[in-house]
Amino acid sequence: MNVTSVSPLEALSRVLTDDMDRVNALIRTRMMSENAPRIPEVTAHLIEAGGKRIRPMLTLAAARLCGYEGEDHVKLAATVEFIHTATLLHDDVVDESGQRRGRPTANLLWDNKSSVLVGDYLFARAFQLMVEPGNLRALSILSNAAAVIAEGEVLQLTAAQNIATTEDTYMTVIRGKTAALFSAATQVGPVITGAPEEQVQAMFDYGDALGICFQIVDDYLDYGGAGTAIGKNLGDDFRERKLTLPVIRAIAAADASERAFWERTIARGQQDEGDLESAMALMEKHGALASTRQAALDWAARARAALAPLPAHPLKDMLADLSDFVVERVN
Amino acid sequence: MNVTSVSPLEALSRVLTDDMDRVNALIRTRMMSENAPRIPEVTAHLIEAGGKRIRPMLTLAAARLCGYEGEDHVKLAATVEFIHTATLLHDDVVDESGQRRGRPTANLLWDNKSSVLVGDYLFARAFQLMVEPGNLRALSILSNAAAVIAEGEVLQLTAAQNIATTEDTYMTVIRGKTAALFSAATQVGPVITGAPEEQVQAMFDYGDALGICFQIVDDYLDYGGAGTAIGKNLGDDFRERKLTLPVIRAIAAADASERAFWERTIARGQQDEGDLESAMALMEKHGALASTRQAALDWAARARAALAPLPAHPLKDMLADLSDFVVERVN
């Protein structure tokens, strides 16, 4: 457990300071465009909004933990952040969001067109960057992740408003939209190191579990957290009629009149004042928020356990603590 | 010159029938999604709408012409078509188009969200496919093309409505939005063949000139062609206030009152009934359509000339004729 006064994220950030500085410098260089100044404007708005850079940090940590001594982890870490930033730009268009990381979204400040096209540019820049190290397995992992992410987003779109959505579908969605990039980010570390297959699998499992945990926490906080803490508004998922774990579990336990409530608010989208509060009361009644919190804790424990095959290393302890830290937001 | 009764596109299509069948089969397999049926629905709408498949055909022809005997040209040809399809999906969102290839667009039949996310999925599938042959130079060419395409689209977006746009900017835009994928499509042929550098450069130059020619013809037809022939509506570019070559040349020759017309219709976007006809009359008056047509002919000639360093081959003649065929639409 983390016994120092800094968070595991802060501890990672301190140990990886030199590497992260190079990742940030590379991101700034590669987000430029000689011909289209709109591109760095839009990108900088998002990239410099104080995101936690947790994904590129995972790539750096996974590589260093496995003994990597080269330079390519910096490029792959920047790749991962570019893919993430591109998906955020497109997500905000798809969700019609107005706020991200506590600031107005790019689609609001510029327009949807800019968000779509600058997102495409960052995807392409990500692929250029990942090609440079010339590691075909890393290329395959990262391009597969990009496909799984997009598939998860489409599945989320078509599952929205469908109150018959199962927990299995929910897991497929969040593995796609969140865990796929986490597990790719961690897996490429041992891959470029040429580490034993057991370590490659361990880092994949860790990233997968951490990503799932991260998304469950996010979905919990949408009903259980303060708006400012997560930089988005309480109840956004409810308004967007997304079938997240707390909703799925509340619906599974619903009686006939409660079912009618979910039919009206989620399936038909007829939402009135006070409905969000009613939804939260139903979740409370059926323990849906508490059991969602428990699911996040379980995945955090799995993430920690997945690290077992990796060599003893200060970074290993920090990654283990990071999984607890991710769930701390729900305490 | 083409002395048979079939078009060069048809001739290419016949010679490359077996290869194209495999490309089409691969496209159908790879556009599937186990989890999100919306993906093949949207993709099939566009992919099976009877596009000419000119880009994948260029990859196949370029490879075969240089003596390629392997299997990877099929994967790279499918990659090129996926990138093209992804950009069409996103273009229609950005342009708010309602018609494409004579049919309602995907954003109209489904929604913008589906078009954005399915486009992302196809981009990712394209990258997965291009990784499989494991040719790093081909990977670099295709990922660079993807970045140049997105950059060209952003530049087009920010140049729209700006009547000070120069022909240089126009060339950068169309090299990005169109020629970059043509030249990448042709260049990867000799690259996977391991052909001499002179042939690689020749195929790049051919694709670049053909793509530029193709886009100039498209921009000409938006003012000079019949709506049904190109599957979009006459004057779409005018309504979207795009600075294409005929407009740029008409503005360059405008007197004060004509300038006021362009200021109102393109810069401020105040368009009334009859304005499209007035715009076309001004283009006619200053010979802007005729000189645009001449520019297309010049680029077709450059494309033909670029093929000189390539070995004698029936495909070489067909590619040479193809450049004339592309301009035939403006006759």
XYZ file of C-alpha atoms in Angstrom:
662
model
C 0.000 0.000 0.000
C 0.998 3.550 -0.544
C 2.588 4.769 2.671
C 4.093 8.033 1.418
C 2.261 11.339 1.302
C 2.106 11.518 -2.518
C -0.423 9.665 -4.664
C 0.791 6.704 -6.768
C 0.106 8.789 -9.863
C 2.307 11.561 -8.510
C 4.968 9.016 -7.496
C 4.960 7.534 -11.025
C 5.088 10.988 -12.492
C 8.164 11.856 -10.391
C 10.068 8.672 -11.220
C 9.234 9.014 -14.924
C 9.814 12.766 -15.116
C 12.554 12.673 -17.761
C 10.670 10.232 -19.981
C 7.410 12.178 -19.600
C 9.155 15.438 -20.493
C 10.280 13.816 -23.724
C 6.786 12.452 -24.387
C 5.316 15.928 -23.871
C 7.929 17.519 -26.128
C 7.195 14.922 -28.819
C 3.445 15.526 -28.495
C 3.968 19.267 -28.934
C 6.153 18.721 -32.029
C 3.859 16.212 -33.678
C 0.599 18.063 -33.074
C 1.888 20.900 -35.272
C 0.717 21.380 -38.833
C 2.546 23.575 -41.296
C -0.550 24.130 -43.395
C -3.474 24.122 -40.999
C -2.998 26.185 -37.793
C -6.475 25.139 -36.627
C -4.985 21.721 -35.827
C -2.544 22.758 -33.045
C -5.113 25.230 -31.684
C -7.762 22.549 -31.174
C -5.250 19.940 -30.011
C -3.572 22.260 -27.515
C -6.937 23.139 -25.998
C -7.398 19.503 -25.047
C -3.817 18.306 -24.575
C -2.847 21.199 -22.352
C -6.022 21.147 -20.280
C -4.234 19.270 -17.529
C -5.146 15.689 -18.310
C -3.427 13.207 -16.037
C -1.466 11.546 -18.868
C -2.143 8.237 -17.156
C -2.040 6.226 -20.420
C 1.390 7.331 -21.708
C 2.695 6.988 -18.164
C 1.534 3.355 -18.192
C 3.539 2.684 -21.365
C 6.665 4.263 -19.902
C 6.270 2.428 -16.592
C 5.569 -0.940 -18.253
C 8.653 -0.609 -20.457
C 10.977 0.524 -17.654
C 9.640 -2.093 -15.244
C 10.552 -4.795 -17.781
C 14.065 -3.342 -18.106
C 13.669 -1.396 -21.353
C 16.708 0.755 -22.159
C 15.881 2.143 -25.631
C 14.079 5.202 -26.964
C 10.965 3.786 -28.582
C 8.805 3.782 -25.444
C 8.609 7.585 -25.726
C 7.159 7.342 -29.246
C 4.675 4.655 -28.269
C 3.621 6.622 -25.173
C 2.960 9.686 -27.361
C 1.057 7.416 -29.786
C -1.196 6.270 -26.965
C -1.909 9.852 -25.866
C -2.698 10.894 -29.461
C -5.154 8.009 -29.878
C -6.750 8.981 -26.564
C -7.003 12.649 -27.540
C -8.492 11.777 -30.936
C -11.180 9.634 -29.291
C -11.990 12.443 -26.819
C -12.521 14.895 -29.696
C -14.857 12.467 -31.462
C -16.620 11.420 -28.247
C -17.540 15.005 -27.479
C -19.085 15.351 -30.944
C -21.002 12.086 -30.546
C -22.143 12.887 -26.983
C -22.819 16.539 -27.850
C -20.825 17.399 -24.718
C -20.261 20.950 -23.605
C -17.691 20.350 -20.886
C -14.520 18.266 -20.641
C -11.881 18.446 -17.892
C -13.825 21.386 -16.463
C -13.508 23.470 -19.660
C -15.758 24.039 -22.685
C -15.273 21.276 -25.280
C -13.591 21.849 -28.640
C -16.834 21.198 -30.516
C -18.356 24.087 -28.534
C -15.385 26.480 -28.899
C -14.830 25.737 -32.586
C -17.335 23.388 -34.212
C -18.111 19.699 -34.766
C -16.338 19.782 -38.129
C -13.042 20.842 -36.569
C -13.346 18.200 -33.851
C -13.998 15.437 -36.397
C -11.163 16.427 -38.738
C -8.570 17.299 -36.075
C -9.405 13.966 -34.418
C -8.706 12.243 -37.750
C -5.410 14.113 -37.994
C -4.362 12.969 -34.518
C -5.297 9.344 -35.329
C -3.109 9.573 -38.427
C -0.270 11.181 -36.450
C -0.588 8.356 -33.916
C -0.156 5.798 -36.685
C 2.839 7.650 -38.127
C 4.449 7.662 -34.682
C 3.808 4.005 -33.970
C 5.308 3.008 -37.327
C 8.627 4.714 -36.554
C 9.994 2.188 -34.047
C 9.338 -0.518 -36.651
C 8.109 -3.092 -34.126
C 5.416 -5.069 -35.958
C 3.953 -6.669 -32.842
C 3.556 -3.277 -31.144
C 1.959 -1.994 -34.373
C -0.466 -4.860 -34.392
C -1.393 -4.361 -30.716
C -2.000 -0.634 -31.128
C -3.920 -0.876 -34.407
C -6.084 -3.654 -32.961
C -6.770 -1.448 -29.949
C -7.885 1.389 -32.236
C -10.398 -0.949 -33.914
C -11.697 -2.292 -30.594
C -12.107 1.269 -29.282
C -14.184 2.343 -32.283
C -16.230 -0.850 -32.115
C -16.928 -0.249 -28.415
C -18.079 3.286 -29.162
C -20.459 2.099 -31.896
C -21.785 -0.609 -29.595
C -22.349 1.991 -26.862
C -24.217 4.147 -29.352
C -26.540 1.343 -30.447
C -26.990 0.012 -26.891
C -27.939 3.455 -25.561
C -31.643 3.744 -24.811
C -32.001 -0.044 -24.835
C -33.003 -1.019 -21.304
C -32.550 -4.707 -22.150
C -28.754 -4.111 -22.281
C -26.950 -6.814 -20.286
C -23.888 -6.612 -18.077
C -22.074 -8.643 -20.759
C -22.758 -5.932 -23.335
C -21.684 -3.301 -20.811
C -18.385 -5.140 -20.312
C -17.822 -5.318 -24.084
C -18.499 -1.594 -24.354
C -16.106 -0.546 -21.591
C -13.419 -3.021 -22.642
C -13.637 -1.249 -25.997
C -14.011 2.377 -25.079
C -11.539 2.330 -22.181
C -9.735 -0.904 -21.317
C -8.460 -1.624 -24.853
C -6.196 1.431 -24.815
C -5.055 0.807 -21.230
C -4.079 -2.798 -22.019
C -2.392 -1.833 -25.298
C -0.516 0.936 -23.470
C 0.843 -1.476 -20.869
C 1.380 -4.442 -23.216
C 3.630 -2.615 -25.689
C 6.094 -1.949 -22.854
C 7.254 -5.577 -22.455
C 6.786 -6.148 -26.213
C 9.384 -3.536 -27.244
C 11.622 -4.775 -24.421
C 11.497 -8.300 -25.825
C 10.413 -9.456 -22.356
C 9.225 -13.050 -21.711
C 5.682 -13.870 -22.883
C 4.561 -14.267 -19.272
C 5.392 -10.602 -18.623
C 3.653 -9.496 -21.839
C 0.499 -11.304 -20.705
C 0.791 -9.941 -17.164
C 1.056 -6.346 -18.384
C -1.922 -6.901 -20.707
C -4.007 -8.296 -17.838
C -3.000 -5.440 -15.572
C -3.944 -2.786 -18.150
C -7.204 -4.555 -18.963
C -8.275 -4.760 -15.299
C -7.119 -1.212 -14.549
C -9.023 0.156 -17.540
C -12.212 -1.683 -16.601
C -11.857 -0.454 -13.023
C -11.252 3.100 -14.270
C -14.407 3.102 -16.405
C -16.619 1.535 -13.737
C -15.439 4.263 -11.348
C -16.270 6.889 -13.985
C -19.728 5.440 -14.477
C -20.236 5.313 -10.704
C -19.196 8.945 -10.279
C -21.686 10.074 -12.888
C -24.371 9.256 -10.327
C -22.376 9.313 -7.103
C -19.695 11.995 -7.481
C -19.518 15.759 -7.412
C -19.568 17.309 -10.879
C -16.438 19.381 -10.499
C -14.316 16.491 -9.257
C -14.593 14.656 -12.573
C -14.882 17.720 -14.813
C -18.250 16.710 -16.151
C -21.777 17.155 -14.910
C -23.572 14.808 -12.540
C -26.145 12.846 -14.523
C -24.632 13.309 -17.998
C -24.967 9.572 -18.652
C -28.612 9.685 -17.532
C -29.381 12.544 -19.919
C -27.548 10.694 -22.725
C -29.566 7.564 -21.805
C -26.448 5.407 -21.490
C -26.828 1.938 -20.029
C -24.016 2.007 -17.451
C -23.552 -0.499 -14.643
C -25.534 1.372 -11.930
C -28.501 1.731 -14.312
C -28.317 -1.849 -15.561
C -28.313 -3.140 -11.975
C -31.161 -0.850 -10.897
C -33.227 -1.985 -13.884
C -32.481 -5.653 -13.145
C -34.003 -5.182 -9.664
C -36.910 -2.975 -10.762
C -40.564 -3.731 -9.996
C -43.289 -2.920 -12.548
C -43.660 0.762 -11.697
C -39.906 1.292 -11.546
C -39.604 -0.429 -14.897
C -42.092 2.051 -16.304
C -39.886 4.845 -14.966
C -36.822 3.466 -16.792
C -38.893 2.859 -19.932
C -39.951 6.481 -19.932
C -36.663 8.148 -19.021
C -34.098 5.893 -20.738
C -35.923 4.037 -23.524
C -38.227 6.874 -24.617
C -36.069 9.724 -23.331
C -38.926 11.650 -21.734
C -37.056 13.228 -18.843
C -38.558 15.782 -16.489
C -37.150 17.777 -13.608
C -36.517 15.523 -10.625
C -36.054 12.377 -12.727
C -32.296 12.243 -12.136
C -32.942 12.371 -8.392
C -35.566 9.619 -8.714
C -33.105 7.496 -10.721
C -30.471 7.938 -8.030
C -32.985 7.062 -5.309
C -33.857 3.827 -7.147
C -30.159 2.973 -7.436
C -29.754 3.620 -3.724
C -32.813 1.510 -2.895
C -31.480 -1.518 -4.793
C -27.878 -1.068 -3.727
C -26.846 -0.528 -7.355
C -24.298 2.151 -6.511
C -22.788 0.107 -3.667
C -22.480 -2.997 -5.850
C -20.972 -0.911 -8.681
C -18.410 0.391 -6.199
C -17.684 -3.195 -5.169
C -17.196 -4.202 -8.811
C -14.622 -1.417 -9.159
C -12.824 -2.650 -6.031
C -12.785 -6.210 -7.404
C -11.222 -5.091 -10.679
C -8.635 -3.032 -8.781
C -7.689 -6.181 -6.858
C -7.422 -8.120 -10.129
C -5.149 -5.455 -11.555
C -2.868 -5.687 -8.536
C -2.842 -9.484 -8.689
C -2.015 -9.482 -12.402
C 1.366 -7.904 -11.636
C 2.611 -11.005 -9.773
C 4.773 -12.451 -12.612
C 6.692 -9.171 -13.008
C 10.111 -8.633 -11.407
C 10.450 -6.764 -8.111
C 10.834 -3.070 -8.939
C 9.738 0.246 -7.376
C 7.568 0.813 -10.477
C 5.775 -2.478 -9.823
C 4.712 -1.219 -6.384
C 3.574 2.087 -7.834
C 1.454 0.356 -10.495
C -0.048 -1.882 -7.790
C -0.905 1.165 -5.696
C -2.285 2.934 -8.759
C -5.101 0.415 -8.994
C -6.237 1.289 -5.463
C -5.822 4.983 -6.204
C -8.168 4.742 -9.183
C -10.932 3.439 -6.892
C -10.186 5.958 -4.147
C -12.262 8.477 -6.078
C -15.369 6.516 -5.098
C -14.622 6.585 -1.370
C -4.826 6.496 -76.810
C -7.671 4.150 -76.091
C -8.710 2.546 -79.350
C -10.956 -0.197 -78.018
C -14.622 0.231 -77.238
C -14.234 -0.128 -73.456
C -13.085 2.641 -71.117
C -9.600 2.362 -69.578
C -11.274 1.905 -66.187
C -13.268 -1.008 -67.581
C -10.137 -2.397 -69.267
C -8.215 -2.222 -65.964
C -11.130 -3.787 -64.170
C -11.171 -6.730 -66.626
C -7.430 -7.381 -66.456
C -7.458 -7.142 -62.656
C -10.676 -9.095 -62.161
C -9.198 -11.880 -60.008
C -7.255 -9.472 -57.824
C -10.256 -7.150 -57.433
C -12.505 -10.063 -56.481
C -10.092 -10.845 -53.683
C -9.974 -7.202 -52.616
C -13.776 -7.086 -52.503
C -13.944 -10.327 -50.536
C -11.390 -8.984 -48.073
C -13.313 -5.719 -47.710
C -16.500 -7.621 -46.954
C -14.734 -9.769 -44.343
C -12.955 -6.918 -42.630
C -15.910 -4.534 -42.475
C -17.711 -7.016 -40.235
C -17.990 -6.504 -36.506
C -18.970 -9.271 -34.148
C -20.254 -6.861 -31.532
C -21.670 -3.904 -33.408
C -23.922 -4.747 -36.396
C -24.363 -1.030 -37.090
C -20.808 -1.041 -38.494
C -21.355 -3.370 -41.513
C -24.761 -1.768 -42.153
C -23.320 1.704 -42.525
C -20.207 0.492 -44.362
C -22.151 -1.651 -46.825
C -24.397 1.288 -47.675
C -21.354 3.171 -48.925
C -19.061 0.370 -50.099
C -21.749 -1.358 -52.110
C -23.154 1.819 -53.648
C -21.213 1.167 -56.829
C -18.106 3.259 -56.299
C -15.573 2.849 -59.071
C -12.902 1.334 -56.793
C -10.378 3.364 -58.720
C -7.975 3.680 -55.760
C -7.587 -0.032 -54.931
C -7.366 -0.736 -58.660
C -4.427 1.683 -58.852
C -2.600 -0.245 -56.119
C -3.184 -3.561 -57.882
C -2.152 -2.148 -61.272
C 0.961 -0.426 -59.897
C 2.105 -3.630 -58.189
C 1.438 -5.884 -61.190
C 2.983 -3.419 -63.617
C 6.203 -3.517 -61.587
C 6.159 -7.323 -61.654
C 4.748 -8.041 -58.211
C 3.984 -11.737 -57.660
C 2.982 -11.883 -53.983
C -0.271 -11.525 -52.035
C 0.173 -8.285 -50.118
C -1.089 -5.959 -52.860
C -4.621 -7.226 -52.127
C -4.334 -6.177 -48.472
C -2.901 -2.775 -49.325
C -5.585 -2.211 -51.976
C -8.283 -2.974 -49.384
C -6.477 -0.646 -46.955
C -6.666 2.170 -49.490
C -10.403 1.618 -50.065
C -11.057 1.558 -46.285
C -9.193 4.851 -45.807
C -11.185 6.324 -48.694
C -14.510 5.087 -47.294
C -13.676 6.419 -43.829
C -12.916 9.865 -45.233
C -16.192 9.840 -47.230
C -18.161 9.098 -44.056
C -16.476 11.957 -42.209
C -16.655 14.323 -45.203
C -20.394 13.922 -45.419
C -20.700 14.855 -41.738
C -18.438 17.874 -42.184
C -20.151 19.013 -45.394
C -23.622 18.184 -44.033
C -24.220 16.363 -47.314
C -27.460 14.621 -48.098
C -26.446 12.778 -51.253
C -23.433 10.668 -52.257
C -23.120 8.474 -55.347
C -26.731 9.309 -56.107
C -28.026 7.907 -52.806
C -28.873 9.459 -49.415
C -25.736 9.757 -47.242
C -25.129 7.614 -44.151
C -25.379 10.635 -41.870
C -28.873 11.188 -43.230
C -29.977 7.520 -43.103
C -28.510 6.892 -39.646
C -26.964 9.888 -37.903
C -23.758 11.912 -37.662
C -22.672 9.886 -34.628
C -22.731 6.625 -36.581
C -20.831 8.187 -39.468
C -18.102 9.530 -37.170
C -17.650 6.290 -35.231
C -17.967 3.874 -38.151
C -15.448 6.065 -40.004
C -13.083 5.686 -37.049
C -13.602 1.931 -37.131
C -12.739 1.782 -40.842
C -9.608 3.894 -40.279
C -8.543 1.458 -37.583
C -9.343 -1.548 -39.793
C -7.259 0.071 -42.533
C -4.305 0.330 -40.172
C -4.719 -3.275 -39.027
C -4.711 -4.391 -42.661
C -1.689 -2.356 -43.663
C 0.302 -3.722 -40.724
C -0.218 -7.339 -41.819
C 2.214 -7.385 -44.786
C 4.875 -6.042 -42.403
C 6.414 -3.692 -44.985
C 7.564 -0.685 -42.976
C 8.015 1.603 -45.972
C 4.469 0.898 -47.199
C 3.255 1.526 -43.644
C 5.048 4.824 -43.539
C 3.673 5.908 -46.943
C 0.077 5.031 -46.031
C 0.145 6.531 -42.533
C 1.714 9.717 -43.920
C -1.047 9.853 -46.512
C -3.683 9.581 -43.779
C -2.141 12.570 -41.993
C -1.900 14.636 -45.187
C -5.540 13.824 -46.013
C -6.774 15.027 -42.620
C -4.571 18.117 -42.815
C -5.973 18.940 -46.271
C -9.519 18.603 -44.945
C -8.820 20.942 -42.019
C -7.165 23.432 -44.351
C -10.188 23.263 -46.678
C -12.442 23.917 -43.682
C -10.509 26.984 -42.552
C -10.020 28.280 -46.127
C -13.744 28.000 -46.878
C -15.450 31.397 -47.012
C -12.087 33.136 -47.339
C -12.102 34.808 -50.744
C -8.403 35.679 -50.403
C -7.572 31.954 -50.809
C -4.766 31.511 -53.353
C -4.221 28.821 -55.970
C -1.282 27.650 -53.857
C -3.620 26.994 -50.938
C -6.058 25.278 -53.291
C -3.268 22.978 -54.510
C -2.305 22.124 -50.917
C -5.944 21.342 -50.140
C -6.498 19.032 -53.124
C -3.104 17.370 -52.786
C -4.285 16.560 -49.255
C -7.906 15.635 -49.713
C -7.447 13.686 -52.951
C -3.966 13.315 -54.446
C -2.291 12.032 -51.253
C -4.319 8.809 -51.309
C -3.902 8.380 -55.091
C -0.123 8.731 -54.869
C 0.113 6.484 -51.805
C -2.063 3.907 -53.604
C 0.220 3.833 -56.621
C 3.516 4.194 -54.743
C 3.026 1.175 -52.474
C 2.833 -1.035 -55.602
C 6.529 -0.729 -56.556
C 7.472 -0.481 -52.862
C 6.159 -3.957 -51.990
C 7.647 -5.253 -55.250
C 11.063 -3.968 -54.233
C 11.207 -2.150 -57.577
C 13.985 0.355 -58.412
C 13.683 3.778 -56.791
C 13.073 5.366 -60.199
C 9.887 3.310 -60.563
C 8.767 4.137 -57.030
C 9.139 7.838 -57.816
C 7.406 7.443 -61.189
C 4.393 5.723 -59.645
C 4.229 8.413 -56.952
C 4.331 11.169 -59.576
C 1.668 9.427 -61.642
C -0.699 9.044 -58.672
C -0.089 12.600 -57.550
C -0.860 14.063 -61.004
C -3.839 11.763 -61.539
C -5.292 12.674 -58.129
C -4.870 16.395 -58.754
C -6.461 15.998 -62.191
C -9.320 13.979 -60.680
C -10.092 16.655 -58.072
C -9.856 19.563 -60.513
C -12.349 17.729 -62.750
C -14.631 17.222 -59.739
C -14.437 20.907 -58.865
C -15.100 21.829 -62.503
C -18.147 19.552 -62.680
C -19.648 21.150 -59.597
C -20.253 24.222 -61.790
C -20.109 22.710 -65.249
C -21.596 19.219 -65.057
C -25.024 17.671 -64.740
C -25.958 16.767 -61.163
C -26.826 13.152 -61.810
C -23.593 12.412 -63.687
C -21.465 12.950 -60.591
C -24.014 11.820 -58.012
C -24.089 15.150 -56.249
C -25.926 18.381 -56.839
C -24.740 21.151 -59.124
C -23.515 24.046 -56.995
C -22.872 22.095 -53.777
C -19.452 23.725 -53.483
C -21.012 27.174 -53.988
C -23.523 26.555 -51.201
C -20.725 25.253 -48.955
C -18.716 28.373 -49.866
C -15.677 26.344 -50.921
C -12.847 28.144 -52.675
C -12.308 25.794 -55.621
C -10.303 26.621 -58.733
C -13.158 28.044 -60.872
C -14.169 30.385 -58.021
C -10.589 31.416 -57.216
C -9.982 32.274 -60.876
C -13.273 34.165 -61.231
C -12.483 36.163 -58.081
C -8.964 36.935 -59.326
C -10.489 38.537 -62.458
C -13.381 40.280 -60.685
C -14.100 44.016 -60.941
C -15.405 45.943 -57.923
C -19.076 45.012 -58.291
C -18.254 41.367 -58.988
C -16.024 41.371 -55.941
C -18.969 42.598 -53.883
C -20.975 39.651 -55.241
C -18.309 37.143 -54.085
C -17.982 38.946 -50.746
C -21.703 38.582 -50.170
C -22.212 35.016 -51.423
C -18.961 33.311 -50.392
C -17.446 35.389 -47.574
C -20.709 36.348 -45.818
C -22.763 33.425 -47.135
C -25.820 35.505 -48.020
C -27.065 33.499 -50.988
C -30.330 34.205 -52.770
C -32.103 32.459 -55.603
C -30.287 33.029 -58.873
C -26.899 33.546 -57.218
C -25.537 30.192 -58.423
C -26.478 31.145 -61.976
C -24.823 34.556 -61.544
C -21.679 32.863 -60.204
C -21.577 30.572 -63.208
C -22.093 33.505 -65.564
C -19.116 35.314 -63.975
C -16.987 32.190 -64.368
C -18.014 32.003 -67.997
C -17.301 35.689 -68.552
C -13.724 35.372 -67.234
C -13.038 31.984 -68.819
C -12.603 30.465 -65.354
C -14.292 27.196 -66.314
C -12.324 26.877 -69.555
C -9.021 27.512 -67.799
C -9.947 25.057 -65.042
C -10.643 22.484 -67.736
C -7.245 23.261 -69.250
C -5.569 22.790 -65.860
C -7.163 19.344 -65.648
C -5.869 18.481 -69.131
C -2.376 19.636 -68.176
C -2.331 17.408 -65.098
C -3.613 14.462 -67.148
C -0.691 14.964 -69.522
C 1.704 15.094 -66.572
C 0.280 11.845 -65.238
C 0.816 10.150 -68.610
C 4.361 11.526 -68.866
C 5.230 10.374 -65.356
C 4.850 6.751 -66.465
C 7.860 6.961 -68.820
C 10.396 5.196 -66.548
C 8.119 2.169 -66.117
C 8.586 -1.016 -68.165
C 6.442 -1.651 -71.247
C 3.308 -3.484 -70.108
C -0.386 -3.532 -71.095
C -1.176 -2.075 -67.643
C 1.113 0.864 -68.365
C -0.968 1.747 -71.431
C -4.188 1.408 -69.480
C -2.909 3.711 -66.721
C -1.803 6.222 -69.346
C -5.256 6.115 -70.944
C -6.886 6.390 -67.533
C -5.517 9.902 -67.136
C -7.284 11.000 -70.311
C -10.412 9.154 -69.264
C -10.557 11.090 -65.991
C -10.693 14.361 -67.934
C -13.178 13.048 -70.477
C -15.928 13.813 -67.997
C -15.367 17.521 -68.655
C -15.776 17.211 -72.422
